[in-house]
Coordinates of C-alpha atoms in Angstrom, one line a residue:
M1400 CA 43.6 -8.3 -32.1
V1401 CA 41.2 -10.5 -30.1
A1402 CA 41.1 -7.8 -27.3
L1403 CA 40.5 -5.1 -29.8
R1404 CA 37.6 -6.9 -31.4
R1405 CA 36.1 -7.6 -28.0
A1406 CA 36.4 -3.8 -27.2
A1407 CA 34.7 -3.1 -30.6
L1408 CA 31.9 -5.4 -29.6
Y1409 CA 31.1 -3.2 -26.7
L1410 CA 31.8 0.0 -28.6
G1411 CA 29.2 -1.1 -31.2
A1412 CA 26.6 -0.7 -28.3
F1413 CA 27.3 3.0 -28.5
L1414 CA 26.5 3.6 -32.2
G1415 CA 23.0 2.7 -32.4
P1416 CA 21.5 4.9 -29.6
F1417 CA 24.0 7.6 -30.7
G1418 CA 22.6 7.8 -34.1
G1419 CA 19.1 8.0 -32.8
G1420 CA 19.9 10.9 -30.5
L1421 CA 22.3 12.8 -32.7
T1422 CA 19.8 15.5 -33.8
A1423 CA 18.0 16.0 -30.3
A1424 CA 20.1 19.2 -29.4
M1425 CA 20.4 20.6 -33.0
L1426 CA 16.7 20.7 -33.8
P1427 CA 16.5 24.6 -34.1
E1428 CA 19.6 24.6 -36.3
L1429 CA 18.3 21.9 -38.5
G1430 CA 15.1 23.7 -38.9
A1431 CA 16.8 26.9 -39.8
D1432 CA 19.1 25.2 -42.4
F1433 CA 16.3 23.3 -44.1
G1434 CA 13.6 25.9 -43.7
V1435 CA 11.3 23.9 -41.5
P1436 CA 9.7 24.5 -38.0
T1437 CA 11.6 23.2 -34.9
A1438 CA 8.6 20.8 -34.3
T1439 CA 9.0 19.4 -37.8
A1440 CA 12.7 19.0 -37.3
S1441 CA 12.0 16.6 -34.5
V1442 CA 10.8 14.1 -37.1
S1443 CA 14.4 13.6 -37.8
I1444 CA 14.5 11.5 -34.6
T1445 CA 11.5 9.4 -35.6
A1446 CA 12.8 9.0 -39.2
Y1447 CA 15.8 7.1 -37.7
L1448 CA 14.1 5.2 -35.0
L1449 CA 11.0 3.8 -36.9
P1450 CA 13.1 2.0 -39.5
F1451 CA 15.6 1.0 -36.9
A1452 CA 12.8 -0.5 -34.8
G1453 CA 10.9 -2.0 -37.7
V1454 CA 13.8 -3.8 -39.2
M1455 CA 14.9 -5.2 -35.9
L1456 CA 11.7 -7.3 -35.9
V1457 CA 13.7 -9.7 -38.2
S1458 CA 17.4 -8.5 -38.1
G1459 CA 18.4 -10.7 -35.2
T1460 CA 17.0 -13.9 -36.7
L1461 CA 18.5 -13.1 -40.1
G1462 CA 21.9 -12.2 -38.5
D1463 CA 22.0 -15.7 -36.9
R1464 CA 21.2 -17.1 -40.3
W1465 CA 23.8 -15.2 -42.2
G1466 CA 26.5 -15.3 -39.6
R1467 CA 26.9 -12.5 -36.9
G1468 CA 30.3 -11.2 -38.0
R1469 CA 29.3 -10.8 -41.6
T1470 CA 26.0 -9.1 -40.7
V1471 CA 27.6 -6.6 -38.3
V1472 CA 30.3 -5.6 -40.8
A1473 CA 27.6 -5.0 -43.5
G1474 CA 25.6 -3.0 -41.1
Y1475 CA 28.5 -0.8 -40.3
A1476 CA 29.3 -0.2 -44.0
L1477 CA 25.7 0.8 -44.8
Y1478 CA 25.8 3.2 -41.8
V1479 CA 28.9 4.9 -43.3
V1480 CA 27.0 5.5 -46.6
A1481 CA 23.9 6.8 -44.8
S1482 CA 25.8 9.2 -42.7
L1483 CA 27.6 10.6 -45.7
A1484 CA 24.2 11.0 -47.3
C1485 CA 23.2 13.2 -44.4
V1486 CA 26.3 15.2 -44.6
L1487 CA 25.7 15.9 -48.4
A1488 CA 22.0 16.3 -48.1
V1489 CA 20.7 19.7 -49.7
S1490 CA 16.9 19.3 -48.9
W1491 CA 14.9 18.0 -46.0
P1492 CA 13.5 14.9 -47.7
V1493 CA 17.0 13.8 -48.7
F1494 CA 18.3 14.3 -45.1
L1495 CA 15.4 12.3 -43.7
A1496 CA 16.1 9.5 -46.2
G1497 CA 19.7 9.4 -44.9
R1498 CA 18.4 9.2 -41.4
A1499 CA 16.1 6.3 -42.2
L1500 CA 18.9 4.5 -43.9
Q1501 CA 21.1 5.0 -40.8
G1502 CA 18.3 3.3 -38.8
V1503 CA 18.2 0.3 -41.1
A1504 CA 21.9 -0.1 -40.9
N1505 CA 22.0 -0.1 -37.2
A1506 CA 19.1 -2.6 -36.9
F1507 CA 21.7 -5.1 -38.1
T1508 CA 24.3 -4.2 -35.5
T1509 CA 22.7 -3.7 -32.2
P1510 CA 20.7 -6.8 -31.5
V1511 CA 23.4 -9.0 -33.2
L1512 CA 26.0 -7.6 -30.9
L1513 CA 23.9 -8.3 -27.8
A1514 CA 23.4 -11.9 -28.9
A1515 CA 27.1 -12.3 -29.6
L1516 CA 27.9 -10.9 -26.1
A1517 CA 25.5 -13.3 -24.3
A1518 CA 27.1 -16.3 -26.2
A1519 CA 30.5 -15.1 -24.9
V1520 CA 30.0 -14.9 -21.2
E1521 CA 29.1 -17.5 -18.4
P1522 CA 25.4 -17.3 -17.3
D1523 CA 26.2 -16.1 -13.7
R1524 CA 28.1 -13.1 -15.2
L1525 CA 25.5 -12.2 -17.8
G1526 CA 24.2 -9.2 -15.8
R1527 CA 27.6 -7.6 -15.4
A1528 CA 28.3 -8.0 -19.2
L1529 CA 25.0 -6.5 -20.1
G1530 CA 25.5 -3.8 -17.5
W1531 CA 28.6 -2.6 -19.4
F1532 CA 26.8 -3.0 -22.7
G1533 CA 23.9 -1.1 -21.5
S1534 CA 26.0 1.7 -20.0
L1535 CA 27.6 2.2 -23.4
Q1536 CA 24.2 2.4 -25.1
A1537 CA 23.2 5.0 -22.5
A1538 CA 26.5 6.9 -23.3
G1539 CA 25.6 6.8 -26.9
Q1540 CA 22.1 8.1 -26.2
T1541 CA 23.3 11.0 -24.1
S1542 CA 26.5 11.9 -25.7
A1543 CA 24.8 12.2 -29.1
P1544 CA 23.1 15.5 -28.2
L1545 CA 26.5 16.8 -26.8
V1546 CA 28.3 15.9 -30.0
G1547 CA 25.4 17.2 -32.1
G1548 CA 25.0 20.4 -30.1
L1549 CA 28.8 21.2 -30.3
G1550 CA 28.7 20.4 -33.9
A1551 CA 25.8 22.6 -34.5
E1552 CA 27.8 25.6 -33.0
V1553 CA 30.0 25.3 -36.0
D1554 CA 28.2 23.0 -38.7
W1555 CA 25.8 20.2 -37.8
R1556 CA 27.2 18.2 -40.6
L1557 CA 30.5 17.6 -38.8
A1558 CA 28.6 15.4 -36.3
F1559 CA 27.5 13.1 -39.1
G1560 CA 30.9 13.0 -40.6
G1561 CA 32.3 11.9 -37.2
A1562 CA 29.7 9.1 -37.0
A1563 CA 30.6 7.9 -40.4
A1564 CA 34.3 7.7 -39.3
V1565 CA 33.5 5.6 -36.2
A1566 CA 31.3 3.2 -38.1
L1567 CA 34.1 2.7 -40.7
L1568 CA 36.5 2.0 -38.0
L1569 CA 34.3 -0.5 -36.4
A1570 CA 33.7 -2.3 -39.7
V1571 CA 37.4 -2.7 -40.2
V1572 CA 37.9 -4.2 -36.7
G1573 CA 34.9 -6.5 -36.8
I1574 CA 33.9 -8.8 -33.8
P1575 CA 35.6 -11.8 -32.2
S1576 CA 35.5 -14.9 -34.4
G1577 CA 34.1 -17.1 -31.6
E1578 CA 31.0 -14.8 -31.4
T1579 CA 30.4 -14.5 -35.3
R1580 CA 27.9 -17.5 -35.6
G1581 CA 24.5 -18.1 -34.2
N1582 CA 23.1 -21.5 -33.3
A1583 CA 25.3 -23.9 -35.2
G1584 CA 23.3 -26.5 -37.3
E1585 CA 20.0 -24.7 -36.8
R1586 CA 18.2 -22.4 -39.1
P1587 CA 16.4 -19.8 -36.7
R1588 CA 12.8 -19.2 -37.6
L1589 CA 11.2 -15.7 -37.3
R1590 CA 8.1 -17.0 -35.5
S1591 CA 10.3 -18.6 -32.8
A1592 CA 11.1 -15.0 -31.6
W1593 CA 7.5 -13.8 -31.7
T1594 CA 6.3 -15.2 -28.5
G1595 CA 3.9 -13.6 -25.9
P1596 CA 6.5 -13.2 -23.2
V1597 CA 9.1 -11.7 -25.6
L1598 CA 6.6 -9.2 -26.8
R1599 CA 5.5 -8.2 -23.3
L1600 CA 9.2 -7.7 -22.4
G1601 CA 9.5 -5.6 -25.5
L1602 CA 6.6 -3.4 -24.3
V1603 CA 8.3 -3.1 -20.9
A1604 CA 11.5 -1.9 -22.7
G1605 CA 9.6 0.5 -25.0
L1606 CA 7.8 2.2 -22.1
G1607 CA 10.9 2.2 -19.9
W1608 CA 13.3 3.7 -22.4
G1609 CA 10.8 5.9 -24.3
C1610 CA 9.6 7.5 -21.1
L1611 CA 13.0 8.0 -19.4
A1612 CA 16.3 8.0 -21.4
G1613 CA 14.3 8.7 -24.6
L1614 CA 13.0 12.1 -23.2
N1615 CA 16.3 13.7 -23.9
F1616 CA 14.7 15.8 -26.7
L1617 CA 12.0 16.9 -24.2
L1618 CA 14.6 18.0 -21.7
A1619 CA 16.5 19.8 -24.4
L1620 CA 13.4 21.8 -25.2
R1621 CA 12.9 22.7 -21.5
L1622 CA 16.5 23.7 -21.1
E1623 CA 16.2 26.1 -24.1
E1624 CA 12.8 27.5 -23.3
F1625 CA 12.8 27.7 -19.5
F1626 CA 16.6 28.0 -18.7
G1627 CA 17.7 29.7 -21.9
L1628 CA 20.6 27.4 -22.7
G1629 CA 22.2 27.1 -26.1
A1630 CA 22.9 24.1 -28.2
G1631 CA 26.3 23.3 -26.7
P1632 CA 25.2 23.6 -23.0
R1633 CA 22.0 21.7 -23.8
G1634 CA 24.0 18.8 -25.1
L1635 CA 26.3 18.9 -22.1
V1636 CA 23.5 18.6 -19.6
L1637 CA 22.0 15.7 -21.5
T1638 CA 25.2 13.7 -21.1
A1639 CA 24.6 13.4 -17.3
L1640 CA 22.3 10.4 -17.8
G1641 CA 25.0 8.5 -19.9
I1642 CA 27.8 9.4 -17.5
A1643 CA 25.7 8.0 -14.5
G1644 CA 25.1 4.9 -16.5
I1645 CA 28.7 4.3 -17.1
L1646 CA 29.8 5.0 -13.5
T1647 CA 27.3 2.6 -12.2
A1648 CA 27.4 -0.1 -14.8
R1649 CA 29.3 -2.6 -12.6
L1650 CA 26.8 -2.0 -9.6
I1651 CA 23.8 -2.4 -11.9
G1652 CA 25.1 -5.6 -13.6
G1653 CA 25.9 -7.1 -10.2
A1654 CA 22.4 -6.2 -8.9
V1655 CA 20.9 -8.0 -11.9
D1656 CA 23.0 -11.2 -11.1
R1657 CA 22.3 -11.0 -7.3
V1658 CA 18.6 -9.9 -6.7
G1659 CA 17.2 -10.9 -10.2
P1660 CA 16.2 -8.8 -13.3
R1661 CA 12.6 -8.5 -12.4
R1662 CA 13.2 -6.6 -9.3
C1663 CA 15.7 -4.4 -11.0
V1664 CA 13.2 -3.5 -13.7
L1665 CA 10.5 -2.6 -11.2
T1666 CA 12.8 -0.5 -9.2
G1667 CA 14.1 1.4 -12.2
A1668 CA 10.5 2.0 -13.5
I1669 CA 9.0 3.3 -10.3
G1670 CA 12.1 5.4 -9.4
G1671 CA 12.3 6.7 -12.9
G1672 CA 8.6 7.8 -12.9
V1673 CA 9.3 9.9 -9.7
L1674 CA 12.4 11.5 -11.3
V1675 CA 10.7 12.4 -14.6
A1676 CA 7.9 14.1 -12.8
L1677 CA 10.3 16.1 -10.7
I1678 CA 12.5 17.0 -13.8
G1679 CA 9.4 18.8 -15.3
A1680 CA 8.5 20.6 -12.1
V1681 CA 11.8 21.7 -10.4
P1682 CA 12.8 25.2 -11.4
V1683 CA 16.5 25.0 -10.4
L1684 CA 18.9 24.0 -13.2
G1685 CA 21.4 22.2 -11.0
V1686 CA 18.7 20.0 -9.4
V1687 CA 17.3 19.1 -12.9
V1688 CA 20.8 18.0 -14.0
A1689 CA 21.1 15.8 -10.8
L1690 CA 17.7 14.3 -11.3
W1691 CA 18.6 13.5 -15.0
A1692 CA 21.8 11.8 -13.8
L1693 CA 19.8 9.7 -11.4
G1694 CA 17.6 8.8 -14.3
G1695 CA 20.5 7.2 -16.0
I1696 CA 20.7 4.7 -13.2
C1697 CA 16.9 4.0 -13.4
S1698 CA 17.0 3.5 -17.1
Q1699 CA 20.0 1.1 -16.9
L1700 CA 18.2 -1.0 -14.3
I1701 CA 15.2 -1.4 -16.8
L1702 CA 17.3 -2.0 -19.9
V1703 CA 19.8 -4.4 -18.3
G1704 CA 17.0 -6.2 -16.4
V1705 CA 14.9 -6.8 -19.6
N1706 CA 18.0 -7.9 -21.7
A1707 CA 18.8 -10.4 -19.0
L1708 CA 15.4 -11.8 -18.8
V1709 CA 15.5 -12.5 -22.7
L1710 CA 19.1 -13.5 -23.1
G1711 CA 19.3 -15.6 -19.9
S1712 CA 16.6 -17.9 -20.9
G1713 CA 18.8 -20.1 -23.1
R1714 CA 16.2 -20.1 -26.0
P1715 CA 17.5 -21.4 -29.3
N1716 CA 16.8 -18.1 -31.2
S1717 CA 18.3 -15.8 -28.8
G1718 CA 19.3 -13.3 -31.4
G1719 CA 15.8 -13.1 -32.8
A1720 CA 14.2 -12.7 -29.4
V1721 CA 16.5 -9.9 -28.3
S1722 CA 16.0 -8.3 -31.7
V1723 CA 12.2 -8.2 -31.2
V1724 CA 12.5 -6.7 -27.8
Q1725 CA 14.9 -4.0 -28.9
A1726 CA 12.6 -3.3 -31.9
V1727 CA 9.7 -2.6 -29.6
R1728 CA 12.0 -0.7 -27.2
F1729 CA 13.1 1.7 -30.0
A1730 CA 9.6 1.9 -31.4
G1731 CA 8.6 3.4 -28.0
T1732 CA 11.5 5.8 -28.3
A1733 CA 10.5 6.8 -31.8
A1734 CA 7.0 7.4 -30.7
S1735 CA 8.1 9.5 -27.9
P1736 CA 8.7 12.8 -29.7
V1737 CA 5.5 12.4 -31.8
V1738 CA 3.4 11.8 -28.8
V1739 CA 4.9 13.8 -26.0
T1740 CA 5.9 17.0 -27.8
P1741 CA 2.4 18.2 -28.5
V1742 CA 1.5 17.6 -24.9
Y1743 CA 4.4 19.6 -23.8
H1744 CA 3.6 22.5 -26.1
A1745 CA 0.0 22.4 -24.6
D1746 CA 1.2 22.2 -21.0
P1747 CA 5.0 21.9 -20.3
L1748 CA 4.4 20.1 -16.9
A1749 CA 1.9 17.6 -18.4
G1750 CA 4.6 16.7 -21.0
F1751 CA 6.6 15.3 -18.1
L1752 CA 3.8 13.9 -16.0
V1753 CA 2.3 11.7 -18.7
P1754 CA 5.5 9.7 -19.3
A1755 CA 6.2 9.6 -15.5
A1756 CA 2.8 7.9 -15.0
L1757 CA 3.5 5.4 -17.8
L1758 CA 6.7 4.5 -16.1
A1759 CA 5.5 4.1 -12.5
A1760 CA 2.2 2.4 -13.3
G1761 CA 2.4 1.0 -16.9
V1762 CA 5.7 -0.8 -16.7
P1763 CA 4.8 -2.8 -13.5
T1764 CA 1.4 -3.6 -14.9
V1765 CA 2.9 -5.1 -18.2
L1766 CA 5.7 -7.0 -16.3
T1767 CA 3.1 -8.6 -14.1
G1768 CA 1.9 -10.6 -17.1
V1769 CA 5.4 -12.1 -17.7
R1770 CA 5.9 -15.1 -15.5
T1771 CA 9.5 -16.3 -14.9
R1772 CA 11.1 -19.6 -14.0
R1773 CA 14.7 -20.8 -13.5
R1774 CA 16.6 -22.2 -16.4
P1775 CA 16.8 -26.0 -16.3
D1776 CA 20.3 -26.1 -15.2
G1777 CA 19.6 -23.6 -12.4
S1778 CA 22.1 -21.0 -13.7
G1779 CA 21.6 -17.5 -14.8
P1780 CA 18.7 -15.2 -14.5
T1781 CA 15.1 -16.2 -14.7
E1782 CA 13.5 -17.3 -17.9
P1783 CA 10.3 -15.6 -19.3
S1784 CA 7.5 -18.2 -19.8

């Protein structure tokens, strides 16, 4: 049972990003079913991610107060209810309400699971553990369009029914008892997570994820309009990023442990910027798929590096700190469709060049303001200060 719960801890990493990207490849079908334009249907992504990001500003700290196991199970239960609301929705506002409730539910799982994982591994192996966790997050982000696209070929509601079933299974299993509590004897305070370095690392995560892995919706639009792919093939192409993340999880985690998280973040951001620009310019489908897969490696370098900088610091409110970083990260992802889609419709190439520039120039600029130092015991990654 312990092994099953430890596996469920990692599998829970999959569910949050999966929920956010579930509608990315089914936007035309959603629009047709609810009688709204495709551009309006893209709000279904934002309707999930904004509550997800907003509630995560406090959910990590609250999870440490209430007990991590209890918080995670309650989050999964609420996710089941929200997913069923989407399945049964008969109008666009009701569907958006269900999506928002999904976001609130997963805000109480993703950061709490990260804090539980950090508490369960040795500092010199933190990068490897976060690498596997991050690869499953990438898998959730990119398999969601595939599941959503294939479901839309029959009935898009099937995808939400499947998500409800997975959440119910995870709620029944729970997480290992040794990782269910936060800091024993302490009552974490919200303001202890709201420090300058943590907020800057959150901005790095927001730019890094929103301008790379979070562009799955934009690639889906290009695949439909330029290459003429249907919902199922679009979803299949988008899974390349997550597959690459899974296959390279061990290497990325090891790199974070060996060369340090800061270098990994910078490498991922600059490399990702180049890849995003090429994805928007190259007219050959096979090359675009290969570039998107390489983007999975870069996005994981950013994500795992940032998480290691936060969780490797040994701060008392680690759950709250990683919660704030994840909130800003998903806020960037939520803003991405709203900001980038109009740019893409005005000029398809510019829709890719703008996020590419933010990756290659914006992330290094923000990260420069985050100084790091070794933990007092000399172990683990560097600590933001």
